[in-house]
Structures are given as C-alpha cells and as structure tokens.
Coordinates of C-alpha atoms in Angstrom, one line a residue:
Chain A
X1 CA 134.8 109.3 136.9
X2 CA 133.6 111.1 133.8
X3 CA 136.1 112.7 131.6
X4 CA 134.9 115.9 129.9
X5 CA 137.5 118.0 128.1
X6 CA 137.5 120.6 125.4
X7 CA 139.3 123.4 123.6
X8 CA 138.5 126.5 121.7
X9 CA 140.0 127.2 118.3
X10 CA 140.0 130.1 115.9
X11 CA 136.4 129.6 114.8
X12 CA 135.2 126.5 116.6
X13 CA 134.8 124.8 120.0
X14 CA 135.3 121.1 120.7
X15 CA 134.0 119.3 123.7
X16 CA 134.6 115.6 124.2
X17 CA 133.2 113.2 126.8
X18 CA 133.7 109.5 127.6
X19 CA 130.7 107.3 127.0
X20 CA 130.7 105.1 129.9
X21 CA 128.2 104.7 132.7
X22 CA 129.3 102.5 135.5
X23 CA 127.8 101.1 138.7
X24 CA 130.5 100.0 141.0
X25 CA 132.5 97.5 139.0
X26 CA 129.9 97.1 136.2
X27 CA 130.0 99.1 133.0
X28 CA 126.4 99.6 132.1
X29 CA 126.7 101.6 128.9
X30 CA 129.6 102.7 126.7
X31 CA 127.9 105.1 124.4
X32 CA 126.2 107.6 126.7
X33 CA 126.1 111.1 125.3
X34 CA 127.0 113.5 128.2
X35 CA 127.2 116.6 126.0
X36 CA 123.8 118.4 125.9
X37 CA 122.8 120.5 123.0
X38 CA 121.3 123.8 124.2
X39 CA 120.6 125.2 120.8
X40 CA 122.1 125.0 117.3
X41 CA 125.3 126.7 118.4
X42 CA 125.8 125.8 122.1
X43 CA 126.8 122.6 123.8
X44 CA 127.1 121.8 127.5
X45 CA 129.2 118.8 128.6
X46 CA 128.3 117.7 132.1
X47 CA 130.2 115.5 134.4
X48 CA 128.7 113.9 137.5
X49 CA 126.4 111.1 138.7
X50 CA 123.8 110.1 136.1
X51 CA 120.8 111.5 138.0
X52 CA 122.4 114.8 138.8
X53 CA 123.7 115.1 135.3
X54 CA 120.4 114.4 133.6
X55 CA 118.3 116.5 136.0
X56 CA 120.5 119.5 135.9
X57 CA 121.0 119.2 132.2
X58 CA 117.2 119.2 131.6
X59 CA 116.8 122.2 134.0
X60 CA 119.4 124.2 132.1
X61 CA 118.0 123.3 128.7
X62 CA 114.4 124.1 129.6
X63 CA 115.2 127.3 131.5
X64 CA 117.5 128.4 128.7
X65 CA 114.6 127.9 126.2
X66 CA 112.2 129.8 128.5
X67 CA 114.5 132.8 128.9
X68 CA 115.0 132.9 125.1
X69 CA 111.2 133.0 124.6
X70 CA 110.8 135.7 127.2
X71 CA 113.6 138.0 126.0
X72 CA 113.5 137.8 122.2
X73 CA 115.0 134.6 121.0
X74 CA 118.7 134.7 121.3
X75 CA 121.2 134.4 124.1
X76 CA 124.9 134.7 123.4
X77 CA 127.6 132.5 125.0
X78 CA 128.5 134.9 127.7
X79 CA 124.9 135.4 128.8
X80 CA 124.3 131.7 128.8
X81 CA 127.4 131.0 130.8
X82 CA 126.5 133.5 133.5
X83 CA 122.9 132.2 133.5
X84 CA 124.1 128.6 134.1
X85 CA 126.5 129.9 136.8
X86 CA 123.6 131.6 138.6
X87 CA 121.7 128.4 138.6
X88 CA 124.6 126.7 140.3
X89 CA 125.2 129.6 142.7
X90 CA 121.6 129.8 143.8
X91 CA 121.5 126.1 144.6
X92 CA 124.5 126.0 146.9
X93 CA 122.7 127.7 149.7
X94 CA 119.3 126.2 149.0
X95 CA 117.5 123.5 150.9
X96 CA 118.3 120.8 148.5
X97 CA 122.0 121.7 148.3
X98 CA 124.3 122.1 145.3
X99 CA 123.7 120.5 141.9
X100 CA 126.3 117.7 142.1
X101 CA 127.8 118.1 138.6
X102 CA 130.4 120.1 136.8
X103 CA 130.4 121.3 133.3
X104 CA 132.1 122.7 130.2
X105 CA 129.9 125.1 128.2
X106 CA 131.0 125.9 124.7
X107 CA 129.7 127.4 121.5
X108 CA 129.9 130.0 118.8
X109 CA 128.1 133.3 118.8
X110 CA 126.2 134.6 115.8
X111 CA 129.1 136.7 114.8
X112 CA 131.4 133.7 114.7
X113 CA 133.3 134.2 117.9
X114 CA 133.9 130.9 119.7
X115 CA 134.0 130.6 123.5
X116 CA 134.5 127.9 126.1
X117 CA 133.5 128.2 129.8
X118 CA 134.5 126.1 132.8
X119 CA 131.8 125.8 135.4
X120 CA 131.8 123.9 138.7
X121 CA 129.2 122.7 141.1
X122 CA 129.7 125.7 143.4
X123 CA 129.1 128.3 140.7
X124 CA 132.7 129.0 139.7
X125 CA 132.9 130.4 136.2
X126 CA 136.0 130.9 134.0
X127 CA 136.3 131.6 130.3
X128 CA 139.1 129.2 129.1
X129 CA 140.7 128.2 125.9
X130 CA 141.3 124.6 126.9
X131 CA 140.3 122.6 130.0
X132 CA 138.9 119.5 131.5
X133 CA 136.6 118.4 134.3
X134 CA 137.3 115.6 136.8
X135 CA 140.2 113.2 136.7
X136 CA 140.9 114.1 133.1
X137 CA 142.4 117.3 134.5
X138 CA 145.4 115.4 135.9
X139 CA 146.1 113.6 132.6
X140 CA 145.2 116.2 130.0
X141 CA 145.9 119.7 131.2
X142 CA 149.6 119.3 130.5
X143 CA 149.0 117.9 127.1
X144 CA 146.5 120.5 126.2
X145 CA 148.8 123.3 127.4
X146 CA 151.6 121.9 125.3
X147 CA 149.6 121.3 122.1
X148 CA 147.4 124.4 122.1
X149 CA 148.2 127.5 120.1
X150 CA 146.0 130.4 119.2
X151 CA 143.7 130.2 116.2
X152 CA 143.8 126.5 115.7
X153 CA 142.0 125.0 112.7
X154 CA 139.3 122.5 113.1
X155 CA 141.5 119.7 111.9
X156 CA 144.3 120.6 114.3
X157 CA 141.7 120.7 117.1
X158 CA 140.4 117.2 116.3
X159 CA 144.0 115.9 116.2
X160 CA 144.7 117.3 119.7
X161 CA 141.4 115.7 121.0
X162 CA 142.5 112.4 119.5
X163 CA 145.9 112.7 121.3
X164 CA 144.0 113.4 124.6
X165 CA 141.8 110.4 124.1
X166 CA 144.9 108.2 123.4
X167 CA 146.5 109.6 126.6
X168 CA 143.5 108.7 128.7
X169 CA 143.2 105.2 127.2
X170 CA 146.9 104.7 128.0
X171 CA 147.2 106.1 131.4
X172 CA 143.8 106.4 133.1
X173 CA 143.0 103.4 135.4
X174 CA 139.4 103.3 134.3
X175 CA 139.0 101.9 130.8
X176 CA 137.2 104.4 128.7
X177 CA 136.9 103.0 125.2
X178 CA 134.4 105.2 123.4
X179 CA 134.4 109.0 123.3
X180 CA 131.8 111.3 121.9
X181 CA 133.2 114.5 120.4
X182 CA 131.1 117.4 119.4
X183 CA 132.4 120.3 117.4
X184 CA 130.5 123.6 117.1
X185 CA 131.3 126.0 114.3
X186 CA 129.3 128.8 112.7
X187 CA 127.6 126.2 110.5
X188 CA 126.3 124.2 113.5
X189 CA 127.1 121.1 115.6
X190 CA 129.0 118.1 114.3
X191 CA 129.2 114.8 116.2
X192 CA 132.0 112.3 115.9
X193 CA 132.4 109.1 117.9
X194 CA 136.0 108.0 118.5
Chain B
X1 CA 136.0 121.0 152.7
X2 CA 139.1 122.0 154.7
X3 CA 139.3 125.7 154.3
X4 CA 136.6 126.9 152.0
X5 CA 138.6 130.2 151.7
X6 CA 141.6 128.3 150.5
X7 CA 139.8 126.2 147.9
X8 CA 140.3 128.5 144.9
X9 CA 143.3 130.5 146.2
X10 CA 144.3 134.0 145.4
X11 CA 145.6 137.2 147.1
X12 CA 144.7 140.8 147.0
X13 CA 146.3 144.0 148.5
X14 CA 145.3 147.6 148.7
X15 CA 147.4 150.7 149.6
X16 CA 146.9 154.4 150.1
X17 CA 149.2 157.0 148.7
X18 CA 149.2 160.8 148.3
X19 CA 145.8 161.6 146.6
X20 CA 145.9 158.1 145.0
X21 CA 145.1 154.5 145.8
X22 CA 146.4 151.3 144.4
X23 CA 145.0 147.7 144.3
X24 CA 146.7 144.6 143.2
X25 CA 145.7 141.0 142.8
X26 CA 147.2 137.8 141.5
X27 CA 145.8 135.9 138.5
X28 CA 145.5 132.3 139.6
X29 CA 142.2 130.4 139.7
X30 CA 142.6 126.8 141.0
X31 CA 140.9 123.9 142.6
X32 CA 143.1 123.2 145.6
X33 CA 146.4 121.9 144.2
X34 CA 145.3 122.1 140.5
X35 CA 145.4 125.4 138.5
X36 CA 142.5 125.9 136.1
X37 CA 143.3 129.4 134.6
X38 CA 145.9 132.1 135.0
X39 CA 143.9 135.1 133.9
X40 CA 141.3 135.4 136.7
X41 CA 140.4 139.0 137.5
X42 CA 139.8 139.8 141.2
X43 CA 139.7 143.6 141.2
X44 CA 136.6 145.3 139.8
X45 CA 135.9 148.9 139.0
X46 CA 132.6 149.7 140.7
X47 CA 132.6 153.3 139.7
X48 CA 135.1 155.8 138.3
X49 CA 136.5 156.4 141.8
X50 CA 135.9 153.1 143.5
X51 CA 137.6 149.8 143.2
X52 CA 136.5 146.5 144.8
X53 CA 138.9 143.6 145.3
X54 CA 137.6 140.2 146.3
X55 CA 139.4 137.1 147.3
X56 CA 138.0 133.8 148.5
X57 CA 135.6 131.4 146.8
X58 CA 135.3 132.0 143.1
X59 CA 131.5 131.4 143.0
X60 CA 130.9 133.9 145.8
X61 CA 133.3 136.4 144.2
X62 CA 131.0 136.4 141.1
X63 CA 127.8 136.5 143.2
X64 CA 129.0 139.3 145.6
X65 CA 130.4 141.4 142.7
X66 CA 127.1 141.1 140.9
X67 CA 125.3 142.0 144.1
X68 CA 127.4 145.2 144.5
X69 CA 127.0 146.1 140.9
X70 CA 123.2 145.8 141.3
X71 CA 123.3 147.9 144.5
X72 CA 125.3 150.7 143.0
X73 CA 123.2 150.7 139.7
X74 CA 120.0 150.9 141.7
X75 CA 121.5 153.7 143.9
X76 CA 122.5 155.7 140.8
X77 CA 119.0 155.3 139.3
X78 CA 117.1 156.1 142.5
X79 CA 119.2 159.0 143.8
X80 CA 120.4 160.3 140.5
X81 CA 124.0 160.7 141.8
X82 CA 127.2 158.8 142.1
X83 CA 127.9 156.9 145.3
X84 CA 130.6 158.2 147.6
X85 CA 133.4 155.7 148.4
X86 CA 132.7 155.9 152.2
X87 CA 129.0 155.1 151.5
X88 CA 130.0 152.1 149.3
X89 CA 132.4 151.0 152.0
X90 CA 129.5 150.9 154.5
X91 CA 127.3 149.2 152.0
X92 CA 129.8 146.3 151.6
X93 CA 129.8 145.9 155.4
X94 CA 126.1 145.7 155.7
X95 CA 125.7 143.5 152.6
X96 CA 128.1 141.0 154.2
X97 CA 126.4 141.1 157.6
X98 CA 123.0 140.5 156.0
X99 CA 124.3 137.0 155.5
X100 CA 125.6 136.7 159.1
X101 CA 124.6 133.0 159.5
X102 CA 125.3 131.9 155.9
X103 CA 128.1 134.2 154.8
X104 CA 129.7 134.8 151.5
X105 CA 133.1 133.2 151.6
X106 CA 134.9 136.4 150.4
X107 CA 137.2 138.9 152.0
X108 CA 136.8 142.2 150.2
X109 CA 138.9 145.3 150.1
X110 CA 137.4 148.6 149.0
X111 CA 139.5 151.5 147.8
X112 CA 138.4 154.8 146.5
X113 CA 139.1 158.5 146.2
X114 CA 136.6 160.9 147.8
X115 CA 137.3 164.5 146.9
X116 CA 140.9 163.6 146.3
X117 CA 141.2 161.9 149.7
X118 CA 142.1 158.2 149.6
X119 CA 139.7 155.7 151.3
X120 CA 140.7 152.1 152.0
X121 CA 138.6 149.6 153.9
X122 CA 138.8 145.8 154.5
X123 CA 136.4 143.4 156.0
X124 CA 136.2 139.9 157.3
X125 CA 133.6 137.7 155.7
X126 CA 130.7 138.8 158.0
X127 CA 131.2 142.6 157.5
X128 CA 133.5 143.9 160.2
X129 CA 134.9 147.0 158.5
X130 CA 138.4 148.1 159.2
X131 CA 139.5 151.4 157.6
X132 CA 142.3 152.6 159.9
X133 CA 145.5 151.3 158.1
X134 CA 147.2 152.6 155.1
X135 CA 147.5 149.2 153.5
X136 CA 145.4 146.0 153.7
X137 CA 145.8 142.5 152.4
X138 CA 143.5 139.6 151.8
X139 CA 143.5 136.0 150.5
X140 CA 145.7 133.0 151.0
X141 CA 149.0 134.9 150.5
X142 CA 147.9 137.7 152.8
X143 CA 150.4 137.1 155.6
X144 CA 153.3 136.9 153.2
X145 CA 152.3 140.2 151.6
X146 CA 151.9 141.8 155.0
X147 CA 155.6 141.3 155.6
X148 CA 156.6 142.8 152.3
X149 CA 154.2 145.7 152.7
X150 CA 155.6 146.6 156.2
X151 CA 159.1 146.7 154.7
X152 CA 158.4 148.7 151.5
X153 CA 155.5 151.0 152.5
X154 CA 155.9 154.7 153.4
X155 CA 153.1 157.2 153.8
X156 CA 152.2 159.7 151.1
X157 CA 153.8 158.0 148.1
X158 CA 153.3 159.3 144.6
X159 CA 151.3 157.2 142.1
X160 CA 154.4 155.9 140.3
X161 CA 156.1 155.0 143.7
X162 CA 152.9 153.4 145.0
X163 CA 152.6 151.3 141.9
X164 CA 156.2 150.1 142.4
X165 CA 155.7 149.4 146.1
X166 CA 152.4 147.5 145.8
X167 CA 153.7 145.5 142.8
X168 CA 156.8 144.4 144.7
X169 CA 154.8 143.5 147.8
X170 CA 152.3 141.4 145.8
X171 CA 155.0 139.6 143.8
X172 CA 157.1 138.8 147.0
X173 CA 154.0 137.5 148.8
X174 CA 152.6 135.5 145.9
X175 CA 155.9 133.9 145.1
X176 CA 155.8 132.2 148.5
X177 CA 152.2 131.2 148.5
X178 CA 151.5 128.1 146.5
X179 CA 147.8 129.0 146.0
X180 CA 148.5 132.5 144.6
X181 CA 150.5 133.8 141.7
X182 CA 150.7 133.1 138.0
X183 CA 151.0 136.8 137.4
X184 CA 149.8 139.9 139.0
X185 CA 147.7 142.9 138.1
X186 CA 148.2 146.4 139.6
X187 CA 145.6 149.1 139.4
X188 CA 146.5 152.7 140.4
X189 CA 143.7 155.2 140.7
X190 CA 144.3 159.0 140.7
X191 CA 141.8 161.9 140.2
X192 CA 142.7 161.9 136.5
X193 CA 142.9 158.2 135.5
X194 CA 143.1 154.5 136.3
X195 CA 146.2 152.7 135.1
X196 CA 146.4 149.0 134.9
X197 CA 149.6 147.0 134.7
X198 CA 150.3 143.3 134.4
X199 CA 153.3 141.9 136.3
X200 CA 155.1 138.7 136.1
X201 CA 155.6 136.5 139.2
X202 CA 157.2 133.0 139.5
X203 CA 155.2 130.9 137.0
X204 CA 154.1 128.2 139.5

C-alpha cells in the first residue's frame, strides 16, 4: 500500500513517500519516514511491510558503510545501485527467500550528475528518470510522463511532486494525508513534509 | 507467479549472414501489464566478436550477464588470449546446466564470428544448446518473430540486407506481442565493426 515515487532533474533527484503505517483498517502512524539516507548524497525509498522495509533498509545501510570502509570511502550511484541489486538477487534463491520490499534509489554523484534507479524485490534494476513503486504506478506514471521534461529545475520538480500527491489524495482509495519528500542536490539532502 | 518468463516481457532474435551476424532486441521492461522503462538493453557485447542476447526475468538477465562477464574476464587473465565464440557458446550451456534444479529464468542467444565464420546458438533455460539454424528467437514475442523470419530470411545475406531483414522481423513480431516492443535495437557484427541502430515499433 505504500506509495513511493520520484523523479530526476537536471541537477537533483526527488523521492517522495507516503507517511502512513496501517494494520488492517487501523492507521497507526502518519509520519513514518520510508526514505533511508545512505550517505550525504544518496537516498533509498523502500516500499513494503514494515519489518521487511526496516530490516532490509538497515542491511543495505550497514553493508554500504562497510564496503565504503573497505574500498576507500566513496561509492557512486551506479555502484551503489548494482550493490543493492546484488543483495536482492542473492536473496531470491536463498533459504529465507526474497527481501519482500521494492525500492527507488536516488542521489547525486560527486561530479553533480543525478541518477534515479528502480529496484524490485527480485533484483530487477533499471535507471529511470521518473517512476513509482506499488499502486502509485497506476496513478502517477501517466502524470509523470506528461509533466516530465529533461533538465528540470528543483522548483519545477517539487511542483510535479505536489501534483502527484494531489492526484493520489484525489483518486487513491487509501487516504494518504502526509507525504515526506526528500530532495538530493550537490549540496546535500533537503527534507520537506507535504 | 504465472509464467516467470513472461513477468518482465521482451523479445530477442539472432541471424547469420555472409561473414556477419546480427542480433536484435526490443526495449521494453515491464511488470506484467505495466511498463516501467522503454530503454532496456538486452544485447550485450561480451567480446569484440561475441554478442550475447538475453530474454526472460530482468533480475536473472543482470545476474547471468555479470556471471558471463566474470567468466570471460577470468579466462582472458588465466589463458592470456581471447575466447573463441564456439567456446563461449559451450560455456553458456554449462553455466546454465550448473543450475539444473534452480535455473536462471533466461533464454540466451549467443552470436559471434570465428575466423570470419558466423556462429549462432540458442538455449533453453537449462542449457540445451541448439546451433543448427540460421536464425533463432527468444522471449515472449518469439513465436511471432519466427513467422516473420521464415518469410524474410534468405541464406548468405550481406550486412546491410541482414540488418534490414532482422529489423523487419523484430518489428513485425513485437508489434503483435503486448509484452514486447517500445522500440528495437539492431546490432550487426562484421569482421571490421559493430553497428548499432535503434528502430521504432508501435509505441504500445
């Protein structure tokens, strides 16, 4: 039921998530942050059951830190995306089975190039300019395709995300009132709650 | 999961010509009915004279391609020479069979030029190699492309003609298959060079 969606602009990446945690018909929390900060210039929005989301998120975060310590301190977006993919891919044929969560990994490299990657629980990986996970796909892909153009500015990107949020609030059966939006630029990560 | 091979969709085709080979693939990556991206590469250059096309589950395409890259890099380092296309074709078969009881959900096509002679091999997901035909298909649109291939193909086509024939076969096939399409990419390999061309199919 989580909505995770995002887009890549000229020099930034935005990932947005809904804030709700629900158990059956009860909404437990409205302000849950489902976008994990991997380092100062990388974020990973994860959609899935709470436990899977948290445990896989921690696994990615800690293993990412470990690899950086081992190999000299910096991993760019492409390396990180492939690394996270390999964690997913290794799990699908393991005893415990796949990690039951999907994700959007985005960030800006040290040279300023933004990238956004779409990852799913089987280990599929695609570099995208705009996309969503879960039910949000059905409502937002058309809107994102229509509004997107190359080299968007940060302000234009935020406007598009606001339109996406409005769309979900209008048409999605499940009421999702609060959204957390994270924007990564060369300067760092900015968080807005809408 | 009804049809793990149909989950992400996609089609590939390979053909032999006169001292040249061609490979083509569509560009769609989807999740059943939903399309995620339209620039998904399914043909990989393993070596200057070997191309590997993979169709099936996206995750296994990444994994299997990485595995083949690793094998060929290790081979180059250990043997200090390039791998022959027939050797690589055998390697793919045995790599697939190694996972006999937990297979990779991919159907590969290998194409290459060995001393100017074209090599083409296709496999099922557990490594049964078939290298007898002059054209091979794979993926969800495979059967549609077969029909077009049978109609257009002739033996010993020149690189330009081969590019035309494989392009037309791919486009006709993908236009009918709902899980393939959103553009096509054609690779033609001759002794001298590899040319890559992007084609338009019906944008659905």
